[in-house]
Coordinates of C-alpha atoms and ligand atoms in Angstrom, one line a residue:
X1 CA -33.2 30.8 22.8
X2 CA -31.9 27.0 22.2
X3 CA -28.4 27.0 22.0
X4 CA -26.9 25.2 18.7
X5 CA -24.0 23.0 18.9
X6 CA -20.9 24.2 17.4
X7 CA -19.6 21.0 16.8
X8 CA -22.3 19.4 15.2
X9 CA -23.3 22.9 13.0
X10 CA -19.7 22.5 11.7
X11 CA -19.9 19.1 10.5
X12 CA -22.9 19.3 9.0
X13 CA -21.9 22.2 7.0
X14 CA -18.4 20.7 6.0
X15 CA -20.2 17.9 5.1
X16 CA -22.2 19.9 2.8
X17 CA -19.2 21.5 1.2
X18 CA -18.0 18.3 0.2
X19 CA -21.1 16.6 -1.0
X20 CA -20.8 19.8 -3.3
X21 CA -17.7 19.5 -4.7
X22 CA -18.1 15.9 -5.6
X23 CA -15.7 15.0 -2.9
X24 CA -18.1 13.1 0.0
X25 CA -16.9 9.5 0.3
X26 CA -19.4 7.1 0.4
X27 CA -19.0 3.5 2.5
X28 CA -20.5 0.5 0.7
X29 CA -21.1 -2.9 2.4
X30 CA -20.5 -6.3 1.2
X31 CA -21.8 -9.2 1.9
X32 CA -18.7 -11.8 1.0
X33 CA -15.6 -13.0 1.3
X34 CA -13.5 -10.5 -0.4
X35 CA -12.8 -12.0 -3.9
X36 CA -13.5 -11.0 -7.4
X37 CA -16.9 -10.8 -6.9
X38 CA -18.9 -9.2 -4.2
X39 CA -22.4 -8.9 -3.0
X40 CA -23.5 -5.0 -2.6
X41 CA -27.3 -4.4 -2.0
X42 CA -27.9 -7.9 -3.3
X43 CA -26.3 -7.3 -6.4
X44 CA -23.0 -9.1 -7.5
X45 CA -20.8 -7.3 -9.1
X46 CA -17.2 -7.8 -10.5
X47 CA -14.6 -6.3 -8.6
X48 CA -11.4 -4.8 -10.0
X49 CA -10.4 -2.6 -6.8
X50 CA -9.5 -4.9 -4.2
X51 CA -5.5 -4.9 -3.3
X52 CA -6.1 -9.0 -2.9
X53 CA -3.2 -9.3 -6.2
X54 CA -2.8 -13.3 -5.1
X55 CA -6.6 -13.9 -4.3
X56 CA -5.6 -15.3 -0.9
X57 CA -7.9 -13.5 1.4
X58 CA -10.1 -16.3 1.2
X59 CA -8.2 -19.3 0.2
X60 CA -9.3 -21.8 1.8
X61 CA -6.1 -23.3 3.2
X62 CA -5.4 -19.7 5.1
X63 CA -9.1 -20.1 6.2
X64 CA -8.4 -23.1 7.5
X65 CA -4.9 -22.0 9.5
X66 CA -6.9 -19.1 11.2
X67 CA -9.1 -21.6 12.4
X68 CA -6.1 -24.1 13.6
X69 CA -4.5 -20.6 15.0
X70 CA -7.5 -19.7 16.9
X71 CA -7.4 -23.5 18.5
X72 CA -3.8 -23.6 19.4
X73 CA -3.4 -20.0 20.6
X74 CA -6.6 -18.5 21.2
X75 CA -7.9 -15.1 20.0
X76 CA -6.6 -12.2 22.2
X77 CA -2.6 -11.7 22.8
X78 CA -3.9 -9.9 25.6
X79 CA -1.4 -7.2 26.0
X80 CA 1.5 -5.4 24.0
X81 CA 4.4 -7.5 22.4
X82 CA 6.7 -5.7 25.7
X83 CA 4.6 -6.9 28.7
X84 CA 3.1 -10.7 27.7
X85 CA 1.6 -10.2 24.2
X86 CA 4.6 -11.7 22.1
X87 CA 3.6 -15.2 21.4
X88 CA 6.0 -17.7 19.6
X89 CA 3.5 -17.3 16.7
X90 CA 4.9 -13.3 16.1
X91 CA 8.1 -14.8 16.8
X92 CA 8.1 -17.4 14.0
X93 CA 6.2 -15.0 11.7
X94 CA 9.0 -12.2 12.1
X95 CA 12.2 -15.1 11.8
X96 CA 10.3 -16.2 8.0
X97 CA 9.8 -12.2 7.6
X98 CA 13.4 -11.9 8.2
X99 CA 14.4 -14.7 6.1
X100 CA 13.1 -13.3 3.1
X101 CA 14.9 -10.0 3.1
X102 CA 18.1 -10.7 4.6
X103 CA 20.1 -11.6 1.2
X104 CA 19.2 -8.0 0.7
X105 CA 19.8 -6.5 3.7
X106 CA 23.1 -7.7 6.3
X107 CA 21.5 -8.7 9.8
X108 CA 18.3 -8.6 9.1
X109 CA 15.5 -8.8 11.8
X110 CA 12.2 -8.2 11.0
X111 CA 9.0 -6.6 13.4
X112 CA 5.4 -7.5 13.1
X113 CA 3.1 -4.8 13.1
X114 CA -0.8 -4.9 13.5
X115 CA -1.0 -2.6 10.4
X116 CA 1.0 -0.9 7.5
X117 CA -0.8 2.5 9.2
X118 CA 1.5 1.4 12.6
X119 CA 4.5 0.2 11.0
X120 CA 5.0 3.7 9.2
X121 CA 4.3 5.9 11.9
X122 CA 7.0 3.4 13.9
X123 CA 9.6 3.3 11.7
X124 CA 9.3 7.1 10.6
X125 CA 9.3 8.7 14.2
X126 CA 11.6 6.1 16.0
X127 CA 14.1 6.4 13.2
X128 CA 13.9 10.3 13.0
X129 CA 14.7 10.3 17.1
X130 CA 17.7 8.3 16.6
X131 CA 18.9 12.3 16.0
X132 CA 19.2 14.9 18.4
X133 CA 16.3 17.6 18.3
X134 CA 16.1 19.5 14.9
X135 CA 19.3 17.0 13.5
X136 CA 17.6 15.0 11.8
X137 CA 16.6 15.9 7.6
X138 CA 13.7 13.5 6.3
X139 CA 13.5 13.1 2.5
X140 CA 10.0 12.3 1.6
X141 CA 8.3 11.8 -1.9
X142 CA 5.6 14.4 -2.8
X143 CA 3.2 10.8 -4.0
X144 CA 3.8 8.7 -0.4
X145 CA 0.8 7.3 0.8
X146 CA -1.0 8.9 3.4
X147 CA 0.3 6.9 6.2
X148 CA 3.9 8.1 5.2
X149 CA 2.8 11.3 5.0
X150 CA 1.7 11.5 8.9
X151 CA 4.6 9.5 10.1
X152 CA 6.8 12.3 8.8
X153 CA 4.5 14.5 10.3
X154 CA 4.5 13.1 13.3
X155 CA 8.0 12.4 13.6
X156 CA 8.9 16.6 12.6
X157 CA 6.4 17.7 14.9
X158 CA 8.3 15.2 17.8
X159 CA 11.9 16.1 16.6
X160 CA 11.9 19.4 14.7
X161 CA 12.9 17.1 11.8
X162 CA 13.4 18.9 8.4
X163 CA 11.4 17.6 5.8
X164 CA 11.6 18.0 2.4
X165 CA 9.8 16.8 -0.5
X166 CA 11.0 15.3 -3.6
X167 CA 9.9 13.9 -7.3
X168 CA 10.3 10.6 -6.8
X169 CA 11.0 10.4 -11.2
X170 CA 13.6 13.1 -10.8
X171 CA 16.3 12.6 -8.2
X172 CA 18.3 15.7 -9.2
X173 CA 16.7 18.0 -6.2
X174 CA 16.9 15.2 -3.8
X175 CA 20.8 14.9 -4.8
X176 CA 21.2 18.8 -4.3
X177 CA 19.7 18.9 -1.0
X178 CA 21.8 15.8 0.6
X179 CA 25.2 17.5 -0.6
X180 CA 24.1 20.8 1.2
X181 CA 23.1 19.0 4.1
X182 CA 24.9 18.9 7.4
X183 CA 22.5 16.7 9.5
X184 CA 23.5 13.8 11.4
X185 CA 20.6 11.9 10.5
X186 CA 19.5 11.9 6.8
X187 CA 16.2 9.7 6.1
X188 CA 14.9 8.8 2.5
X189 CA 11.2 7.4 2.7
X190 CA 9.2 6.9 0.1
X191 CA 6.6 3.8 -1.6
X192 CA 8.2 1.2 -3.3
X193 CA 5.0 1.1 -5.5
X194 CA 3.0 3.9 -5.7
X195 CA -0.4 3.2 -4.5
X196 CA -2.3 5.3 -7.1
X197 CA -0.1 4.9 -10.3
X198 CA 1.5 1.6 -10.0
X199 CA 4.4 3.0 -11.5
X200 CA 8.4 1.8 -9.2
X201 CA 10.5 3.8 -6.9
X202 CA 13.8 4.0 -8.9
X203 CA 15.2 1.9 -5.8
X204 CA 19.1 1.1 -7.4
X205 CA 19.1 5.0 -7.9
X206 CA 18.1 5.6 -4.7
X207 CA 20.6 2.7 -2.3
X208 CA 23.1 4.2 -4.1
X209 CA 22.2 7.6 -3.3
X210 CA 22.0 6.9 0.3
X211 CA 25.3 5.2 0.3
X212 CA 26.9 8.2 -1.5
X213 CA 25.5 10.7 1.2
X214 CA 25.3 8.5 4.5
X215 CA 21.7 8.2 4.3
X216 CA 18.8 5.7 5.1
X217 CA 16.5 4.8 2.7
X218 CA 13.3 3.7 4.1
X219 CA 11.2 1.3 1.6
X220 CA 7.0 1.4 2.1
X221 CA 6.5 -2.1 -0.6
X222 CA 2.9 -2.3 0.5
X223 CA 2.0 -3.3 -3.1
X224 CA 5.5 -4.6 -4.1
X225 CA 5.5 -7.4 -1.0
X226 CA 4.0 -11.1 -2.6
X227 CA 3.8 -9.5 -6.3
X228 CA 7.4 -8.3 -7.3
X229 CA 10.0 -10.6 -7.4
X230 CA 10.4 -14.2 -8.2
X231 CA 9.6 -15.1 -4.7
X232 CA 7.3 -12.9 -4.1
X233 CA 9.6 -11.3 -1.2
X234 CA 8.9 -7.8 -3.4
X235 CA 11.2 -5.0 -4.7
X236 CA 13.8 -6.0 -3.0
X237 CA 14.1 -9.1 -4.9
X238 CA 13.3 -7.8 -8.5
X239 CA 16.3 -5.8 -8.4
X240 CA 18.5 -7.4 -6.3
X241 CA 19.5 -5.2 -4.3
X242 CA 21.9 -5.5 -1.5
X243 CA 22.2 -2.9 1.3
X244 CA 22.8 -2.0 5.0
X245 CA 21.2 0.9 4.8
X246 CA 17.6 0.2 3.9
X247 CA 14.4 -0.5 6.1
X248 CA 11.9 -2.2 4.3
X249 CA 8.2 -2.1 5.3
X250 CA 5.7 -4.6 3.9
X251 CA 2.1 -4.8 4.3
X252 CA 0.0 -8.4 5.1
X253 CA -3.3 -7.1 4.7
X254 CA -2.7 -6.7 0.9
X255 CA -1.6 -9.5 -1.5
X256 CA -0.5 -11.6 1.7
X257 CA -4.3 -11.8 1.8
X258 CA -4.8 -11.6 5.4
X259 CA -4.0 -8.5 8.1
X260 CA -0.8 -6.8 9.2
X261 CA 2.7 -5.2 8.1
X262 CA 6.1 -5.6 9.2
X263 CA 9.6 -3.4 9.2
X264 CA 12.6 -5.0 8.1
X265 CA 16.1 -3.7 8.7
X266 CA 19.5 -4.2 10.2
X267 CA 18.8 -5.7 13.7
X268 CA 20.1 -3.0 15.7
X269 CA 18.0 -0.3 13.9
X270 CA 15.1 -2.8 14.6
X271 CA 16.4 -3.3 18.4
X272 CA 16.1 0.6 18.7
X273 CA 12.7 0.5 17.1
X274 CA 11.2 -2.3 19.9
X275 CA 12.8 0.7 22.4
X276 CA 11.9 3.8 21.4
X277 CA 9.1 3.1 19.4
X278 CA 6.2 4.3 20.2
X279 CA 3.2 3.0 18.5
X280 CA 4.7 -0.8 19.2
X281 CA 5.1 -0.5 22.3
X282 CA 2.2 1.4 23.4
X283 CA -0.3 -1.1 21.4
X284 CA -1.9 -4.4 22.0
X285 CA -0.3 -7.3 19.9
X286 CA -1.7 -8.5 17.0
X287 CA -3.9 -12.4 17.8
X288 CA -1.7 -14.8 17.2
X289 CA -3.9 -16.8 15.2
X290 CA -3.2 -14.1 12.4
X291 CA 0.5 -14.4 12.7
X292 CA 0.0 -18.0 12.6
X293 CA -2.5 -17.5 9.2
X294 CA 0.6 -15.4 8.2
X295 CA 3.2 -17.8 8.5
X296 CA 0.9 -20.1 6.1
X297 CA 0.5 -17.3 4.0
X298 CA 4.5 -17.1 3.5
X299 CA 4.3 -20.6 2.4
X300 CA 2.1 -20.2 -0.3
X301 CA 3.5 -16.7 -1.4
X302 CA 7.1 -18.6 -1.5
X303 CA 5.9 -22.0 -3.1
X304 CA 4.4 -23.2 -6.7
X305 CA 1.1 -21.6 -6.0
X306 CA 2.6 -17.9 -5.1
X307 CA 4.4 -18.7 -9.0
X308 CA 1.6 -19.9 -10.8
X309 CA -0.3 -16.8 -9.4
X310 CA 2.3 -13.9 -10.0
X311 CA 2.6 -15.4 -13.5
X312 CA -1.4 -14.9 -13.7
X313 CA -1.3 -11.5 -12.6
X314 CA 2.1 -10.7 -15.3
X315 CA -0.4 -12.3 -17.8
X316 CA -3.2 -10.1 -17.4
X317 CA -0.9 -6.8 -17.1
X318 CA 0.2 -7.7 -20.8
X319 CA -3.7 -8.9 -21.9
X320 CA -4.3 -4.6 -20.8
X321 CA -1.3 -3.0 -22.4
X322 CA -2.0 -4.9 -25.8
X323 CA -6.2 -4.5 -25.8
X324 CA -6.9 -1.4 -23.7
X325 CA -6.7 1.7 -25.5
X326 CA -8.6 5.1 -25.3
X327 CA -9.6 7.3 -27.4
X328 CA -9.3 10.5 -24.7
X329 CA -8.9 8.7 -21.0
X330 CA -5.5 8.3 -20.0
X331 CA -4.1 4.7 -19.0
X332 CA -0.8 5.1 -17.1
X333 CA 2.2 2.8 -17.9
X334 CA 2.3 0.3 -14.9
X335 CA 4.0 -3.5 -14.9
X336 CA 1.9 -3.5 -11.5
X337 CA -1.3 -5.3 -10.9
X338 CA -2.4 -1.2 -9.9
X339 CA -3.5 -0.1 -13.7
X340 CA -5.3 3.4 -13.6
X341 CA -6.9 5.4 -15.6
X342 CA -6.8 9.0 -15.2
X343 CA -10.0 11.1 -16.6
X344 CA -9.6 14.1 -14.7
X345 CA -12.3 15.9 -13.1
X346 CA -14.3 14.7 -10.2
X347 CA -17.3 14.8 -12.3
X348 CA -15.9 12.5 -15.3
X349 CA -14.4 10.2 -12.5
X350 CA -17.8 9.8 -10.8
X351 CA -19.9 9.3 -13.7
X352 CA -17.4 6.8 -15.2
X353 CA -17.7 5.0 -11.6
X354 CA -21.7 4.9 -11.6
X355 CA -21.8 3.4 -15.1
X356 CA -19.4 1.0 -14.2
X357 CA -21.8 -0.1 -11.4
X358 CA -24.9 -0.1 -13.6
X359 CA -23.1 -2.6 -15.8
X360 CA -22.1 -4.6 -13.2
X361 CA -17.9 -3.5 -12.3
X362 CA -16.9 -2.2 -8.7
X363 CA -14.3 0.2 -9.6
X364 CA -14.7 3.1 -7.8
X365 CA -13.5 7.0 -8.6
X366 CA -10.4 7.7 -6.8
X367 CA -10.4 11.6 -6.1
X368 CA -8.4 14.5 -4.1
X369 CA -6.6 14.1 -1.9
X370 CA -6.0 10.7 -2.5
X371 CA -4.9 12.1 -6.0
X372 CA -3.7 15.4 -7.2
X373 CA -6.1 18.0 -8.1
X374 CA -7.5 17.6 -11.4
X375 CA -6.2 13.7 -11.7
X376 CA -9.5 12.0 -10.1
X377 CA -8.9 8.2 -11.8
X378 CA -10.6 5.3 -12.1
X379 CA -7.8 2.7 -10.1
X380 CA -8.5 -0.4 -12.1
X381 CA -6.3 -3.8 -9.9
X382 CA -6.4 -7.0 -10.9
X383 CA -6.3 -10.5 -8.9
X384 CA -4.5 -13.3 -10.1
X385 CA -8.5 -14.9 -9.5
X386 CA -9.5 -12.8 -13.1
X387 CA -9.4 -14.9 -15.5
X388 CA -8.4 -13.4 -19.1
X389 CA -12.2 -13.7 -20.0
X390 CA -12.6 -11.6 -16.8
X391 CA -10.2 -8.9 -18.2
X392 CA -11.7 -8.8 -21.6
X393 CA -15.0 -8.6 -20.8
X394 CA -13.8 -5.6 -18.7
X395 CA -12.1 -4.3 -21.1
X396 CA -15.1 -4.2 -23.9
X397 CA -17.3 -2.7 -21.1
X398 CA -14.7 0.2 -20.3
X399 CA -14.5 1.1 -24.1
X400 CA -18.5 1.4 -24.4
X401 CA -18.4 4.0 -21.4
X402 CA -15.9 5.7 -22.3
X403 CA -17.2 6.5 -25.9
X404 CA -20.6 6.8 -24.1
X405 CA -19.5 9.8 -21.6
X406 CA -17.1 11.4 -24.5
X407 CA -21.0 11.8 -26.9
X408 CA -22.3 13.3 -23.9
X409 CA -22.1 16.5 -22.5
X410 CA -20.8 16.7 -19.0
X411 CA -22.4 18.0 -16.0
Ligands
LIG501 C1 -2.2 0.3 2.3 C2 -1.0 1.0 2.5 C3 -0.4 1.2 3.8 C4 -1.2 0.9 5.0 O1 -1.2 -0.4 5.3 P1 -2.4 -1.0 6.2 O2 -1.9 -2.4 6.6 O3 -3.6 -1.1 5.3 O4 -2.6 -0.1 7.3 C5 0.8 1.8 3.9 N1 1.5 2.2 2.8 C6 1.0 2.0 1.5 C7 1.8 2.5 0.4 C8 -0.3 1.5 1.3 O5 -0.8 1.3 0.1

């Protein structure tokens, strides 16, 4: 008789499973720059999904400072930032890093990170192992992003950490575990803007919190970083906020329109992460042509253009709160360039996706478990590239298929 392969006989009927409950992800390729139009299957279509807020991702003076990178520093860094990979191109990106966070937080020093995925799992474990084993109590928010979510993992599995899970709209539980607990390392983490809802972390609330109970309060502004704030320099900034005690972790690859994150914090917090931290120091740096992109990036982000942008983006977020209402789809409240629109089941999600393809949108269904159970959304961003004609035409189009699936029955 042929023997069968577990391995494979498992993943094909997993597989199955999901392809069954409407929950099989499906890559699609594109064939251009990312911008607000893409080429799928030789089709354009208008995208509203992208997390390119600034539209910088191909701007053509960042396309240009790869290319000037590439020239002046070559494309490998050849080995971790510890042994020979730390070129003065990190090291200039990390001091303009720094420099935008450090009227919010004392000493600041900031580390470069090949990707927000990285910088998470960094900054959760190293900080947790500041602690002796099983002293150390990690606060996390039940919505975190996935990459917060294994950091803390991670980081309990390595230290016996407690973790415990709070609301991040209600504070009260998180209040009444800090006062009952006797740790000597308390750590807050949580998203600064939450990647599926767009709504804020109530971030005065929560500094004051951690000053109140000795803890740290670790900041994940992966959507906030180049949108919030008058600068640009993210959540930080809009509400001025001014603390030793927070680590604030931005992402590059996002409205910075290129590739990579960053922790920033009090210098010797960082100066224990560059020792103990595991996933920087055991990983190749990042080229330095992208750091060098980066730094260019900064300058644009910081200057007239990153302004004329934001003020694009605020513009569109009012054009959808005053034109876009349903009759039974849900829009959540968001100031964020994230805008989504909850419809429920996998099903609904789906079928509002593929008519949104056949008329020409790229907005894919979001589903569990990038969502709760039963909240399977359409996650509608915009790009300071729409134009208002953009949105409105969106807009119409939305209202048509919603009315449309609503007349029909559903599967
Ligand atoms: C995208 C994202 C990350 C991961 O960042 P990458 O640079 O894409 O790895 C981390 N946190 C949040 C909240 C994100 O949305």
């Amino acid at each position: 008789m042929k023997k069968t392969f577990t391995a494979f006989n498992l993943a094909e009927q997993q597989i199955a499973q999901l392809d069954m409950q409407l929950l099989k992800r499906r890559l699609r390729m594109t064939e251009k720059p990312c911008d607000t139009t893409a080429l799928v299957n030789n089709r354009e279509l208008k995208a509203f999904c992208s997390n390119d807020y600034l539209g910088l991702a191909n701007h053509p003076e960042l396309v240009m400072a790869l290319g000037e990178g590439a020239n002046k520093y070559g494309v490998g860094s050849g080995s971790s930032h510890l042994i020979s990979g730390h070129s003065i191109a990190h090291e200039l990106l990390e001091k303009k890093l720094a420099s935008f966070q450090n009227i919010h937080i004392p000493d600041a020093r900031a580390l470069f990170f090949s990707t927000g995925y990285l910088a998470n799992l960094t900054a959760i474990t190293g900080l947790a192992r500041l602690a002796k084993q099983g002293e150390a109590s990690i606060y996390s928010a039940s919505l975190n992003h996935a990459s917060i979510i294994d950091g803390v993992r991670l980081a309990s599995a390595q230290t016996k950490a407690t973790v415990i899970l709070f609301d991040h709209q209600n504070l009260d539980s998180l209040i009444e575990s800090l006062k009952k607990d006797s740790n000597s390392l308390k750590l807050i983490v949580l998203d600064g803007v939450f990647s599926m809802d767009g709504d804020l972390a109530p971030i005065k609330e929560l500094a004051d919190i951690a000053e109140k109970y000795d803890a740290l309060l670790l900041i994940d502004d992966a959507h906030g970083f180049g949108v919030l704030g008058e600068h640009g320099h993210g959540i930080l900034e809009m509400f001025n906020i001014y603390s030793k005690r927070i680590i604030y972790i931005g992402t590059l690859g996002k409205a910075a329109g290129v590739s990579g994150a960053f922790i920033c914090g009090p210098s010797i917090l960082i100066e224990w992460l560059i020792q103990k931290g595991r996933p920087y120091i055991y990983s190749t740096a990042t080229p330095p042509a992208i750091a060098h992109t980066l730094l260019k990036s900064l300058q644009l982000i910081e200057g007239d253009e990153g302004v004329r942008r934001r003020r694009q983006l605020n513009q569109l977020i009012e054009i959808w709160h005053e034109e876009m209402n349903f009759s039974k789809w849900k829009k959540v409240v968001s100031s964020t360039p994230i805008q989504p629109v909850i419809l429920g089941s996998n099903a609904n999600a789906l079928a509002a996706a593929k008519l949104l393809d056949d008329a020409g949108y790229w907005i894919p269904a979001i589903r569990p478990p990038t969502v709760p159970l039963g909240s399977a959304r359409l996650r509608i961003t915009f790009s300071a590239n729409h134009s208002a004609e953009d949105l409105r035409a969106l807009i119409k189009t939305l209202k048509t298929i919603e009315h449309q699936l609503e007349s029909e029955p559903q599967l």
